[in-house]
PDB file of N, CA and C in Angstrom:
ATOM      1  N   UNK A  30    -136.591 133.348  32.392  1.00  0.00           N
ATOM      2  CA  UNK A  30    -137.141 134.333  33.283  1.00  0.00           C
ATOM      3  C   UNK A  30    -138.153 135.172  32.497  1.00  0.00           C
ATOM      4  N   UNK A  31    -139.385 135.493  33.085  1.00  0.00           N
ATOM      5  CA  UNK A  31    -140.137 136.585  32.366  1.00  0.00           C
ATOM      6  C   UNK A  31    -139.973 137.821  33.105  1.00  0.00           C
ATOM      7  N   UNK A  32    -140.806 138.572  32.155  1.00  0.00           N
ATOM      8  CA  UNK A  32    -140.070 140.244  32.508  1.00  0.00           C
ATOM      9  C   UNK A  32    -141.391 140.208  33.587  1.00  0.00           C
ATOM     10  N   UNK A  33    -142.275 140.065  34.069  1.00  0.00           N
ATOM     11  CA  UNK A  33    -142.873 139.455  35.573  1.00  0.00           C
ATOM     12  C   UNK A  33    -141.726 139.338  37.039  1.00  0.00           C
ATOM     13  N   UNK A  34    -141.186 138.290  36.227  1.00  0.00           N
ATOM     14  CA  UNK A  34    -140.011 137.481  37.580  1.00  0.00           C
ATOM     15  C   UNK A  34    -139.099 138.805  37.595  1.00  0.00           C
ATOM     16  N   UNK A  35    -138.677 139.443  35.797  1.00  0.00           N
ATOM     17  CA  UNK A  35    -137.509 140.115  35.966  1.00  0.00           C
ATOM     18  C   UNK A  35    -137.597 141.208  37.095  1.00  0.00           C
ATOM     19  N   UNK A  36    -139.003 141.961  37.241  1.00  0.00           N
ATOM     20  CA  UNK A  36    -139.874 142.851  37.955  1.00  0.00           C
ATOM     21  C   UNK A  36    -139.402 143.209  39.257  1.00  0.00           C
ATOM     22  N   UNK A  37    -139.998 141.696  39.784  1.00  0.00           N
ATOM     23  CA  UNK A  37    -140.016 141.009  41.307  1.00  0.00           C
ATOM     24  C   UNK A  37    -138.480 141.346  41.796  1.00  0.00           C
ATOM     25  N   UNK A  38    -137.292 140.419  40.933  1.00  0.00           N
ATOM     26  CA  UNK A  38    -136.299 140.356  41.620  1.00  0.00           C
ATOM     27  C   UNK A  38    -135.845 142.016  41.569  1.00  0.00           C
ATOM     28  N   UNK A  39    -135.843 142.645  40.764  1.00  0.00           N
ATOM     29  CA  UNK A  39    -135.503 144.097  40.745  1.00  0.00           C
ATOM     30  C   UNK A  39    -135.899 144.583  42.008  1.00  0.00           C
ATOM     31  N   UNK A  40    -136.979 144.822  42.185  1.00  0.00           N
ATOM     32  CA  UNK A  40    -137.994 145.254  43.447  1.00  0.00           C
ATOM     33  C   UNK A  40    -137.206 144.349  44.583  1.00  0.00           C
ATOM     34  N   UNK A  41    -137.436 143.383  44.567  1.00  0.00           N
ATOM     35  CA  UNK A  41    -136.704 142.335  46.051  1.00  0.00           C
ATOM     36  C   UNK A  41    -135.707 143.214  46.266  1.00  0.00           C
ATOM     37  N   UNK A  42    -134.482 143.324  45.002  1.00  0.00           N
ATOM     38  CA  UNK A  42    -133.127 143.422  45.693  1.00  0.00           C
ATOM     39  C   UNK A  42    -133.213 144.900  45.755  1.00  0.00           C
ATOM     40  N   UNK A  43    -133.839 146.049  45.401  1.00  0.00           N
ATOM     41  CA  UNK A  43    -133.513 147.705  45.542  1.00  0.00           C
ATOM     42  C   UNK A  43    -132.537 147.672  44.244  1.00  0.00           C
ATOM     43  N   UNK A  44    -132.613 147.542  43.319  1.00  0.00           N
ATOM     44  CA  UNK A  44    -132.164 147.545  41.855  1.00  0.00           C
ATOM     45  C   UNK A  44    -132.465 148.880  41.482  1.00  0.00           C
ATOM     46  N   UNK A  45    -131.761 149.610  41.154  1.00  0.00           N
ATOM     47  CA  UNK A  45    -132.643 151.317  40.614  1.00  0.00           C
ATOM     48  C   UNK A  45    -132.640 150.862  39.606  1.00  0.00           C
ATOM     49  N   UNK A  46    -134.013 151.151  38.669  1.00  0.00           N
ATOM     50  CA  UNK A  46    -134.651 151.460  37.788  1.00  0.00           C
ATOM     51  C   UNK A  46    -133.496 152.459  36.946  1.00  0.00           C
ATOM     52  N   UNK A  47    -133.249 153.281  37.409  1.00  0.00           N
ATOM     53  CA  UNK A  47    -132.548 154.358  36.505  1.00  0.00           C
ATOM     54  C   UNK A  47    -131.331 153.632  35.870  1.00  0.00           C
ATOM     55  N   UNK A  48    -130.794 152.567  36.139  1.00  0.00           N
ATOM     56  CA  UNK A  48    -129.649 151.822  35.701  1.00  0.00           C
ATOM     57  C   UNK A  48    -130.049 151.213  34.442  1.00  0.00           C
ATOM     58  N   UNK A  49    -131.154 150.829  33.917  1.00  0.00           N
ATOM     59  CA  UNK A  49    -131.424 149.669  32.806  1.00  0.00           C
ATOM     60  C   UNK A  49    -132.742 150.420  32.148  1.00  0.00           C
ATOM     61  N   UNK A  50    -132.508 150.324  31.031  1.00  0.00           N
ATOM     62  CA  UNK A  50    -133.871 150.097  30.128  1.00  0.00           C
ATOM     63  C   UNK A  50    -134.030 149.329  29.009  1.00  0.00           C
ATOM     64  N   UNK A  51    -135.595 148.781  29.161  1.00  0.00           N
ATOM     65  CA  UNK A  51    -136.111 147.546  28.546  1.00  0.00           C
ATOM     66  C   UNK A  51    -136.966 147.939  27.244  1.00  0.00           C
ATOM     67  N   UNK A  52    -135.920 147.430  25.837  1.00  0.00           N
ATOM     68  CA  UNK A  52    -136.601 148.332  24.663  1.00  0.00           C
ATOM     69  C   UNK A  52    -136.366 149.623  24.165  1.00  0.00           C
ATOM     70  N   UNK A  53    -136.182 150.784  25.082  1.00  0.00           N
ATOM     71  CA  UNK A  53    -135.895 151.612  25.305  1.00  0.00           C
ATOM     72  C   UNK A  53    -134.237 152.403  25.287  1.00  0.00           C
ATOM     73  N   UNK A  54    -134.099 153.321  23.965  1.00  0.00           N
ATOM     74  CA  UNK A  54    -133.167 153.978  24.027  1.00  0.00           C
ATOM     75  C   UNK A  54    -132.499 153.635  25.400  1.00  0.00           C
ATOM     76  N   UNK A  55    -131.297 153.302  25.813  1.00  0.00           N
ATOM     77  CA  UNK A  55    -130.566 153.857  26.670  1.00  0.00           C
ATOM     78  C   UNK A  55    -129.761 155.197  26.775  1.00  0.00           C
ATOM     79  N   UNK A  56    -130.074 155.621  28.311  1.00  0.00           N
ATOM     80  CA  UNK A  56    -128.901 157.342  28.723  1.00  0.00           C
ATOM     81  C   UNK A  56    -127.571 156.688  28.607  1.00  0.00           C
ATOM     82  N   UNK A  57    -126.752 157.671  28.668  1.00  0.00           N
ATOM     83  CA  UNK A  57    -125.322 157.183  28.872  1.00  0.00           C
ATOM     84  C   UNK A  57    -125.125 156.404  30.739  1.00  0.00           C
ATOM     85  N   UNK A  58    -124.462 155.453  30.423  1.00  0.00           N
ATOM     86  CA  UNK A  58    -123.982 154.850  31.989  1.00  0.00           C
ATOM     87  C   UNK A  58    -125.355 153.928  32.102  1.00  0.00           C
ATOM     88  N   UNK A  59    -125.735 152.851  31.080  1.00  0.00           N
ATOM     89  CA  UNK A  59    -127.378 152.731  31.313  1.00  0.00           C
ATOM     90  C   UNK A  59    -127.149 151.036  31.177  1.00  0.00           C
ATOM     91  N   UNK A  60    -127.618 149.975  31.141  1.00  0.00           N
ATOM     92  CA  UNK A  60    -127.419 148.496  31.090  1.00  0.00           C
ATOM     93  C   UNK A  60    -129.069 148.726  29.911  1.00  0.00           C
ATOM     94  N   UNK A  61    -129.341 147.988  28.859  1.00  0.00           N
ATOM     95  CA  UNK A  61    -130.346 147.793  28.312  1.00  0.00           C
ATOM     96  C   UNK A  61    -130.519 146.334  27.561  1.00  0.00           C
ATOM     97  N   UNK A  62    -131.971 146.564  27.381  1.00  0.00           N
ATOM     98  CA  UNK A  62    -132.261 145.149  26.105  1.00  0.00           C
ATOM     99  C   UNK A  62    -132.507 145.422  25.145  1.00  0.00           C
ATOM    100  N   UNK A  63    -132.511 144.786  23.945  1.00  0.00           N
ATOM    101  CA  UNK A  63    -132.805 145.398  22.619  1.00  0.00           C
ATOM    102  C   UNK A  63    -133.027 144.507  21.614  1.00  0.00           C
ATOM    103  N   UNK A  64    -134.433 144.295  21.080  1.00  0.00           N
ATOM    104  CA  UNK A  64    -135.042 143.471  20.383  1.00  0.00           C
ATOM    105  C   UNK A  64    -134.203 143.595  18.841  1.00  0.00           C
ATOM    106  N   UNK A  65    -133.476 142.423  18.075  1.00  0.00           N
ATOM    107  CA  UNK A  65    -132.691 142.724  16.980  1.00  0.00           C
ATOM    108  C   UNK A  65    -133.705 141.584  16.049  1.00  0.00           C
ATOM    109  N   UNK A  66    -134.589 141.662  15.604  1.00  0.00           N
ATOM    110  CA  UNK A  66    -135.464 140.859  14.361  1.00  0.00           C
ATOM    111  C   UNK A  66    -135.953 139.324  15.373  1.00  0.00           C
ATOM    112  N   UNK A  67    -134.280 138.804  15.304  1.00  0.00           N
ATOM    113  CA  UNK A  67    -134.337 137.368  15.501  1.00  0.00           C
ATOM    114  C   UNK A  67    -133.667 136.994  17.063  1.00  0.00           C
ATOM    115  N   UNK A  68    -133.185 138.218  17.404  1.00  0.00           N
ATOM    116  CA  UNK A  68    -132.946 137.703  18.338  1.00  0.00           C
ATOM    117  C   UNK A  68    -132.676 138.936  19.515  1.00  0.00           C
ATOM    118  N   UNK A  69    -131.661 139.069  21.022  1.00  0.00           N
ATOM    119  CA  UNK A  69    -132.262 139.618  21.824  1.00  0.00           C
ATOM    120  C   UNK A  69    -130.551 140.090  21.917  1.00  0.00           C
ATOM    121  N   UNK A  70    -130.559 141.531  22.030  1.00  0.00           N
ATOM    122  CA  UNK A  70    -128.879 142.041  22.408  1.00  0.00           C
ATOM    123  C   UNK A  70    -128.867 142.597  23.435  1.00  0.00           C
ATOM    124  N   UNK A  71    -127.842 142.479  24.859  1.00  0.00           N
ATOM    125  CA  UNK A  71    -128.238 143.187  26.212  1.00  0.00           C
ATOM    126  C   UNK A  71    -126.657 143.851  26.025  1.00  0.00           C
ATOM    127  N   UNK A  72    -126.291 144.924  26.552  1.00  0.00           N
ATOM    128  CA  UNK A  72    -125.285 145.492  26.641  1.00  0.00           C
ATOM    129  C   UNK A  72    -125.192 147.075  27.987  1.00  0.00           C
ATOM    130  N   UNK A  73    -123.992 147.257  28.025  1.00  0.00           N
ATOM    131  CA  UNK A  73    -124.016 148.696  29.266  1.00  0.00           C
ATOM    132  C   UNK A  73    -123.488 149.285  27.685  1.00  0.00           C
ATOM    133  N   UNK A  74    -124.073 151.141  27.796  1.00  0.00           N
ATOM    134  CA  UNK A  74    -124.205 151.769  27.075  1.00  0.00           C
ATOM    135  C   UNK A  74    -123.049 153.467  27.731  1.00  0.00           C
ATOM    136  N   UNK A  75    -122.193 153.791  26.991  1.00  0.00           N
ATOM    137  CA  UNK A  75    -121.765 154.487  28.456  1.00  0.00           C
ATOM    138  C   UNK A  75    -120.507 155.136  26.669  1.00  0.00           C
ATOM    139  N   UNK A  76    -121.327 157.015  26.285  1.00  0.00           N
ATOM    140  CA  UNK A  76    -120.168 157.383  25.575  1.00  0.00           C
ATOM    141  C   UNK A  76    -120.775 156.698  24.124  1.00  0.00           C
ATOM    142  N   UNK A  77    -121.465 156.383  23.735  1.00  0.00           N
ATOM    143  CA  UNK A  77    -121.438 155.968  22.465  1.00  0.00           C
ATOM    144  C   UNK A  77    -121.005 154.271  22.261  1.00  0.00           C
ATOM    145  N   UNK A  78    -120.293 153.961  23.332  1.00  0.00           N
ATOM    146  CA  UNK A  78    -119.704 152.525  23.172  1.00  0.00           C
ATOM    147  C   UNK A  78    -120.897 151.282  23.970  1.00  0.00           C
ATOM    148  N   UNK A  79    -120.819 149.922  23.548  1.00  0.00           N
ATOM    149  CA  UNK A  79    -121.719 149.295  23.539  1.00  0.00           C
ATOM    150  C   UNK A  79    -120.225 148.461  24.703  1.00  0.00           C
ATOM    151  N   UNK A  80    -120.800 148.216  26.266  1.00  0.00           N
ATOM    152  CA  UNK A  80    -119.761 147.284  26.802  1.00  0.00           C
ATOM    153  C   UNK A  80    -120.668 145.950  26.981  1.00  0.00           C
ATOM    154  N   UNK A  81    -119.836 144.944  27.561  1.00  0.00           N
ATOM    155  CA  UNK A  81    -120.481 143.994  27.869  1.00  0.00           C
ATOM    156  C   UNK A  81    -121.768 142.844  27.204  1.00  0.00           C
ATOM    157  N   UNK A  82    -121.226 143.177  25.884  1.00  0.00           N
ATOM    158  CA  UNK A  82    -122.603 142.969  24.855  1.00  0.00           C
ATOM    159  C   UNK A  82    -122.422 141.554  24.574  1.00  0.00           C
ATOM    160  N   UNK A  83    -123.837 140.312  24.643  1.00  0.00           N
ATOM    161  CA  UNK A  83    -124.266 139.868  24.620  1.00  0.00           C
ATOM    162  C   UNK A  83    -125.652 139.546  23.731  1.00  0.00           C
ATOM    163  N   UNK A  84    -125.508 138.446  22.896  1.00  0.00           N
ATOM    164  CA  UNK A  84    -126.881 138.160  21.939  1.00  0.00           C
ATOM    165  C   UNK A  84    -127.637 137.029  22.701  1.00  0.00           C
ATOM    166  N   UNK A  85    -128.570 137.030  22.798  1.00  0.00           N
ATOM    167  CA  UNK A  85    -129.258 135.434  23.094  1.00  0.00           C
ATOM    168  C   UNK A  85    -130.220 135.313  22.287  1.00  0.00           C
ATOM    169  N   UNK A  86    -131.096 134.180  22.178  1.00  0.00           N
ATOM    170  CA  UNK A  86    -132.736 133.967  21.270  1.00  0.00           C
ATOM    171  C   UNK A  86    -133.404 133.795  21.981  1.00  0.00           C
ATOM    172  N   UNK A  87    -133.766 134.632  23.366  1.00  0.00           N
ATOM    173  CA  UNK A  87    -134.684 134.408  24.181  1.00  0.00           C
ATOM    174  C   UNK A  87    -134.564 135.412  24.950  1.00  0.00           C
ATOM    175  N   UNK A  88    -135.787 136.030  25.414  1.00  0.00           N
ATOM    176  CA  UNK A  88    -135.997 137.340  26.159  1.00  0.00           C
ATOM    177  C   UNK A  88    -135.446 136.454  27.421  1.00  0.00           C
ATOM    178  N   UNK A  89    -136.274 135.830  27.918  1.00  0.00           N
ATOM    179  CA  UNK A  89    -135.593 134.931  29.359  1.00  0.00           C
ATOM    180  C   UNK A  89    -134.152 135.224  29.420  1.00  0.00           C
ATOM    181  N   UNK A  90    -133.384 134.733  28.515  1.00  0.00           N
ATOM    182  CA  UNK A  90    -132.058 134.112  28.995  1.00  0.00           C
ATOM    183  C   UNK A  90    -131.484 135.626  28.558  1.00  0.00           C
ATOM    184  N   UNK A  91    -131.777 136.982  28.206  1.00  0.00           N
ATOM    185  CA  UNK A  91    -131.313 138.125  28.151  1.00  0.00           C
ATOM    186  C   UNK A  91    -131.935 138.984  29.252  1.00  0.00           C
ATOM    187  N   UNK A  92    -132.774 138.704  30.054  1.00  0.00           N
ATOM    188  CA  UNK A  92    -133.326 139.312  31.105  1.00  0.00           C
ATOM    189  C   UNK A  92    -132.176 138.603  32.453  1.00  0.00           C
ATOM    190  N   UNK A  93    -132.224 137.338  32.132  1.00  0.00           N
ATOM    191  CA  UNK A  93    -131.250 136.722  33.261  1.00  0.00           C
ATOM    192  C   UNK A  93    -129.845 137.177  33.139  1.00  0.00           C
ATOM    193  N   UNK A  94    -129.249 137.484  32.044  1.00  0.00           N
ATOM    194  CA  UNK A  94    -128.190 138.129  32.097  1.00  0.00           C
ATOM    195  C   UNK A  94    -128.290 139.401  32.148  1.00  0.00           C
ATOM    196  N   UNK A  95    -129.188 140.303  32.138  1.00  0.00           N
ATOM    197  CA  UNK A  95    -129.119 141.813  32.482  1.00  0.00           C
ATOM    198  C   UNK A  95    -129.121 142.064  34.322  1.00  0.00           C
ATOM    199  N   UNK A  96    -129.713 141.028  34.427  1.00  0.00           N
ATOM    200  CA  UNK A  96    -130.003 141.292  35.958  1.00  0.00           C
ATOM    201  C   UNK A  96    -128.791 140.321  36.953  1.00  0.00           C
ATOM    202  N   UNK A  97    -127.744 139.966  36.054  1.00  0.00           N
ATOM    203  CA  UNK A  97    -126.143 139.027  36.737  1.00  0.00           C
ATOM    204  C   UNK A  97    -125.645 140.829  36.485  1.00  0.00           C
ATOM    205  N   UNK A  98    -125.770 141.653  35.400  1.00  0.00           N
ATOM    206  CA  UNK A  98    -124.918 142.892  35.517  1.00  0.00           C
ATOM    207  C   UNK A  98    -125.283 143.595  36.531  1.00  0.00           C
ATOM    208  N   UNK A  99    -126.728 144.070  36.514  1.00  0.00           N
ATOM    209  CA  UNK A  99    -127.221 144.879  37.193  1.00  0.00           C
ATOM    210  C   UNK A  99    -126.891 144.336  38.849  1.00  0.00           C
ATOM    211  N   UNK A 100    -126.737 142.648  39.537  1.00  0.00           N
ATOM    212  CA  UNK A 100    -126.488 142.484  40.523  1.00  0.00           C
ATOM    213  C   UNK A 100    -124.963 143.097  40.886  1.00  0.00           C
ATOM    214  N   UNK A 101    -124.201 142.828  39.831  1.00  0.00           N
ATOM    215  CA  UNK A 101    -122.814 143.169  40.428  1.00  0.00           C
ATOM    216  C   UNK A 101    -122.316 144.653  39.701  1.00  0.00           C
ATOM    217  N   UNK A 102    -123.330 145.537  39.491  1.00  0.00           N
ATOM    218  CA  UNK A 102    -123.053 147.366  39.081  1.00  0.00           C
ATOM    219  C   UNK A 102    -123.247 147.685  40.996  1.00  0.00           C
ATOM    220  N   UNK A 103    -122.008 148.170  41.280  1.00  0.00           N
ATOM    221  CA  UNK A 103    -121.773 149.265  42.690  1.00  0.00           C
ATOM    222  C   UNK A 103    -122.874 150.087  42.834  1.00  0.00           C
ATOM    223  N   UNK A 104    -123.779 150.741  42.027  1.00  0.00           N
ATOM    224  CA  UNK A 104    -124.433 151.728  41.802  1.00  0.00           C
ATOM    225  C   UNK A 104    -125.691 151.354  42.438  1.00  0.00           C
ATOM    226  N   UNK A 105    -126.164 149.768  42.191  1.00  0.00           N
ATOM    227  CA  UNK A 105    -127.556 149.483  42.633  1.00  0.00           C
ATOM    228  C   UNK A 105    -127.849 149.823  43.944  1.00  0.00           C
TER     229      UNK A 105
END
């Protein structure tokens, strides 16, 4: 997936923005991505604790799993 497609489906489904950030420090209660040298770490951020954390080697396949959380967070 590119962060293009990731865009689109956000927008399609009413995804708030305020739930995830890309690169970007996460707030507390936040889903993010996070470039690590070699490779790509997605996790929910909530208190200091890292949940749901995940590595991949590909922005794609860490955008596709941010947006399986972000489909099933109550909040969207």
């Amino acid at each position: 997936m590119t962060p293009q497609e990731f865009t689109q489906r956000i927008e399609e489904e009413s995804i708030s923005k305020s739930l995830f950030s890309i690169y970007d420090l996460p707030g507390d209660g936040m889903y993010t991505i996070q470039f690590y040298g070699d490779h790509y770490k997605v996790y929910y951020f909530e208190r200091g604790i890292q949940e749901y954390q995940q590595d991949f080697p590909s922005e794609g396949e860490a955008l596709e799993y941010l947006l399986q959380l972000l489909r099933r967070d109550a909040r969207r």
